[in-house]
Amino acid sequence: MVRLVKKSRKGLYEPAGGNYKFRIKAKNNLGDESSITSYSFIVLPPWYQTTWAYILYVILSIGIVYLVYAKQQKIFLEQQKKHEEEQKRLQYLHQLEIEKSEKEIVTLKNKNLQAEIEHKNTELASVAMHLVQKGELLGNIKEELMRLKRSPNGDASTGDYKKLIHILGEEDKMDKDWEHFAAHFDKVHSNFLRNLKACHPSLSAHELKLCAYLLMNLSSKEIAQLMNISVRGVEISRYRLRKKFKIPPETNLFNFLLEFSFPKVE
């Protein structure tokens, strides 16, 4: 019996698969040889060299490659997720820094605005004092005229007239003080008088003054002295303003003017 083998790389002999033809002849002691007889046969390869084994090798290779790819993809996605989270964290910190800077800017602006308002309010108070003096001057004129009227002969001396002219000259100066007051008042209260006149063209200069004094939350007595009218006259003027503004009875006039000066932001 003949066994066909082949030598492997490891030095071991293994059966070689394939198609084989076995030839044999006989020879006797006399040296005579018989004719060659051949026999063909097939040796099957080992299982690990079969077609199914190679298909399995391909499938396993594809599976290994896929597993490596999936693992690398998973690692990449995890790194990408960490990177995105880090970017979000940095963006959040950056946004916090921006908001902090904006708040500091707003705070600084508010401080500057508050200082400016206080300065302008000081100027308004100064002008208001001049207007009070105006009321006092008008009162002095009235008293002087009443004194001349009560004089026995009813005649006024030249000195008396000069005194009245001097007082009236002071009155012109006080009118300029009102213009100065109105200009500063509009700066402090966002053009309140100008906007009020634009919305209600029928308002007179007297009524605009009254609105300014009401917005300053002055009492009727103080307003009467500034405008050189009686307290009753102030109440009548307030009533006429309510009619022009068409304010319902339950609405306070001061609150109405305050909302007009600082409208609600929705």
XYZ file of C-alpha atoms in Angstrom:
266
model
C 0.000 0.000 0.000
C 1.447 3.364 -1.047
C 0.670 6.550 0.944
C 1.207 9.908 -0.728
C 2.391 12.740 1.546
C 3.895 16.211 1.168
C 6.247 18.121 3.402
C 4.819 21.140 5.179
C 6.654 24.295 6.282
C 6.868 22.918 9.821
C 8.778 19.868 8.614
C 5.867 17.489 9.045
C 4.513 15.314 6.272
C 0.893 15.704 5.418
C -1.226 14.069 2.781
C -1.314 16.090 -0.412
C -4.750 16.481 -1.910
C -5.290 16.266 -5.650
C -5.573 13.865 -8.626
C -2.927 11.120 -8.796
C -2.044 8.290 -11.156
C -0.287 5.275 -9.739
C 1.989 3.300 -12.184
C 3.469 -0.032 -11.300
C 5.351 -2.851 -12.987
C 6.766 -6.115 -11.788
C 10.281 -7.549 -12.242
C 11.346 -11.132 -11.580
C 14.637 -12.599 -10.577
C 15.666 -13.033 -14.153
C 15.290 -9.377 -14.860
C 12.138 -9.641 -16.853
C 9.742 -6.725 -16.422
C 6.045 -6.710 -16.866
C 4.094 -3.999 -18.635
C 3.283 -0.861 -16.647
C -0.084 -0.872 -15.024
C -1.589 2.527 -13.986
C -4.283 3.369 -11.531
C -5.850 6.840 -11.132
C -7.277 8.069 -7.838
C -8.132 11.286 -6.004
C -6.797 12.334 -2.620
C -9.106 14.756 -0.830
C -7.430 17.815 0.781
C -7.622 18.333 4.575
C -10.697 20.150 5.918
C -8.847 23.424 6.462
C -8.021 23.566 2.755
C -11.526 22.991 1.481
C -13.654 25.584 -0.296
C -15.969 25.906 2.686
C -12.967 26.483 4.912
C -11.784 29.336 2.659
C -15.290 30.805 2.658
C -15.230 30.639 6.425
C -11.820 32.338 6.449
C -13.230 35.172 4.317
C -16.271 35.548 6.568
C -14.086 35.564 9.674
C -11.762 38.139 8.103
C -14.684 40.372 7.192
C -16.078 39.953 10.712
C -12.741 40.864 12.313
C -12.367 43.893 10.051
C -15.926 44.974 10.895
C -15.342 44.546 14.642
C -12.140 46.596 14.435
C -13.946 49.262 12.406
C -16.911 49.295 14.833
C -14.576 49.619 17.798
C -12.657 52.451 16.143
C -15.947 54.137 15.196
C -17.150 53.830 18.790
C -13.917 55.346 20.071
C -14.216 58.145 17.493
C -17.840 58.888 18.472
C -16.921 58.940 22.157
C -14.055 61.337 21.463
C -16.321 63.474 19.293
C -18.948 63.547 22.051
C -16.326 64.569 24.611
C -15.075 67.246 22.228
C -18.609 68.595 21.706
C -19.247 68.611 25.460
C -15.973 70.454 26.001
C -16.900 72.959 23.300
C -20.308 73.474 24.916
C -18.652 73.983 28.299
C -16.201 76.496 26.849
C -19.023 78.252 24.990
C -21.059 78.402 28.204
C -18.104 79.863 30.096
C -17.558 82.330 27.255
C -21.233 83.316 27.382
C -20.968 83.804 31.141
C -17.954 86.060 30.617
C -19.862 88.060 27.984
C -22.903 88.414 30.262
C -20.649 89.421 33.147
C -18.952 92.037 30.963
C -22.324 93.300 29.725
C -23.614 93.562 33.298
C -20.505 95.487 34.298
C -20.980 97.807 31.318
C -24.675 98.305 32.179
C -23.780 98.947 35.821
C -21.173 101.491 34.798
C -23.599 103.150 32.398
C -26.262 103.241 35.112
C -23.805 104.860 37.508
C -22.860 107.454 34.916
C -26.526 107.994 34.066
C -27.420 108.320 37.735
C -24.636 110.854 38.240
C -25.827 112.789 35.198
C -29.432 112.723 36.405
C -28.390 113.908 39.850
C -26.425 116.724 38.262
C -29.377 117.737 36.092
C -31.756 117.439 39.029
C -29.493 119.822 40.908
C -29.741 122.249 38.012
C -33.520 121.786 37.946
C -33.698 122.536 41.639
C -31.639 125.676 41.064
C -33.940 126.818 38.261
C -36.997 125.989 40.361
C -35.647 128.260 43.075
C -35.383 131.052 40.517
C -38.978 130.385 39.548
C -39.963 130.656 43.199
C -38.187 133.998 43.273
C -40.215 134.936 40.201
C -43.401 134.310 42.150
C -42.061 136.421 44.967
C -41.228 139.226 42.494
C -44.728 139.149 41.081
C -46.052 139.306 44.609
C -43.857 142.312 45.292
C -45.205 144.039 42.152
C -48.757 143.386 43.280
C -48.067 144.722 46.748
C -46.320 147.809 45.346
C -49.233 148.559 43.026
C -51.693 148.125 45.886
C -49.611 150.514 47.995
C -49.656 153.141 45.249
C -53.386 152.676 44.873
C -53.920 153.227 48.586
C -51.765 156.375 48.647
C -53.740 159.522 49.769
C -53.289 161.548 46.587
C -53.219 158.512 44.259
C -50.078 159.789 42.583
C -46.839 157.812 42.346
C -43.433 159.390 42.521
C -40.742 158.892 39.881
C -38.796 156.694 42.251
C -41.785 154.418 42.671
C -42.121 153.932 38.939
C -38.394 153.239 38.592
C -38.752 150.619 41.280
C -41.580 148.916 39.393
C -39.608 149.019 36.121
C -36.654 147.433 37.878
C -38.887 144.681 39.242
C -40.381 144.060 35.794
C -36.844 143.774 34.397
C -36.239 141.001 36.894
C -39.427 139.377 35.572
C -37.919 139.142 32.048
C -34.924 137.410 33.535
C -37.191 134.859 35.204
C -38.864 134.063 31.869
C -35.454 133.084 30.507
C -34.991 130.902 33.592
C -38.161 128.994 32.669
C -36.779 128.244 29.195
C -33.582 126.998 30.810
C -35.636 124.920 33.236
C -37.759 123.410 30.422
C -34.634 122.440 28.425
C -33.067 120.639 31.378
C -36.392 119.098 32.339
C -36.714 117.516 28.880
C -33.172 116.122 29.102
C -33.869 114.480 32.452
C -37.347 113.203 31.500
C -36.696 112.049 27.920
C -38.250 115.031 26.104
C -41.390 114.825 28.223
C -42.642 118.335 27.439
C -41.861 118.040 23.731
C -43.581 114.641 23.404
C -46.545 115.791 25.472
C -47.009 118.816 23.227
C -46.735 116.596 20.128
C -49.432 114.205 21.425
C -51.681 117.009 22.726
C -51.156 120.123 20.538
C -54.000 121.952 22.292
C -51.997 122.267 25.527
C -51.034 125.849 26.372
C -47.683 126.977 27.785
C -49.404 127.436 31.166
C -50.664 123.823 31.079
C -47.260 122.470 30.024
C -45.701 124.177 33.029
C -48.375 122.668 35.255
C -47.639 119.183 33.824
C -43.921 119.638 34.525
C -44.563 120.679 38.117
C -47.026 117.807 38.618
C -44.459 115.313 37.313
C -42.015 116.738 39.896
C -44.687 115.778 42.467
C -44.943 119.302 43.847
C -47.831 120.215 46.088
C -50.660 122.513 44.979
C -49.329 125.220 47.261
C -45.836 125.019 45.752
C -47.266 125.023 42.226
C -49.458 128.017 43.057
C -46.406 129.964 44.243
C -44.367 128.991 41.147
C -47.161 129.922 38.739
C -48.305 132.962 40.749
C -51.875 131.747 40.994
C -54.098 130.652 43.851
C -54.362 127.086 45.102
C -57.924 127.101 43.783
C -56.555 128.102 40.372
C -54.196 125.101 40.477
C -57.122 122.767 41.205
C -59.124 124.239 38.316
C -56.144 123.830 35.976
C -55.746 120.186 37.073
C -59.437 119.584 36.305
C -59.041 121.086 32.815
C -55.985 118.910 32.178
C -57.928 115.784 33.094
C -60.616 116.737 30.589
C -58.067 117.334 27.824
C -56.316 114.045 28.524
C -59.689 112.266 28.894
C -58.538 110.607 32.113
C -61.164 108.523 33.965
C -61.957 109.596 37.555
C -60.244 106.569 39.108
C -56.886 107.372 37.413
C -54.459 109.642 39.252
C -53.166 112.551 37.151
C -49.629 112.149 38.500
C -49.600 108.432 37.610
C -50.875 109.253 34.126
C -48.051 111.736 33.546
C -45.528 109.325 35.051
C -46.578 106.537 32.674
C -46.391 108.980 29.773
C -42.858 109.932 30.795
C -41.780 106.289 31.374
C -44.014 104.062 29.199
C -44.305 100.395 30.164
C -42.143 98.003 28.125
C -44.048 94.839 27.141
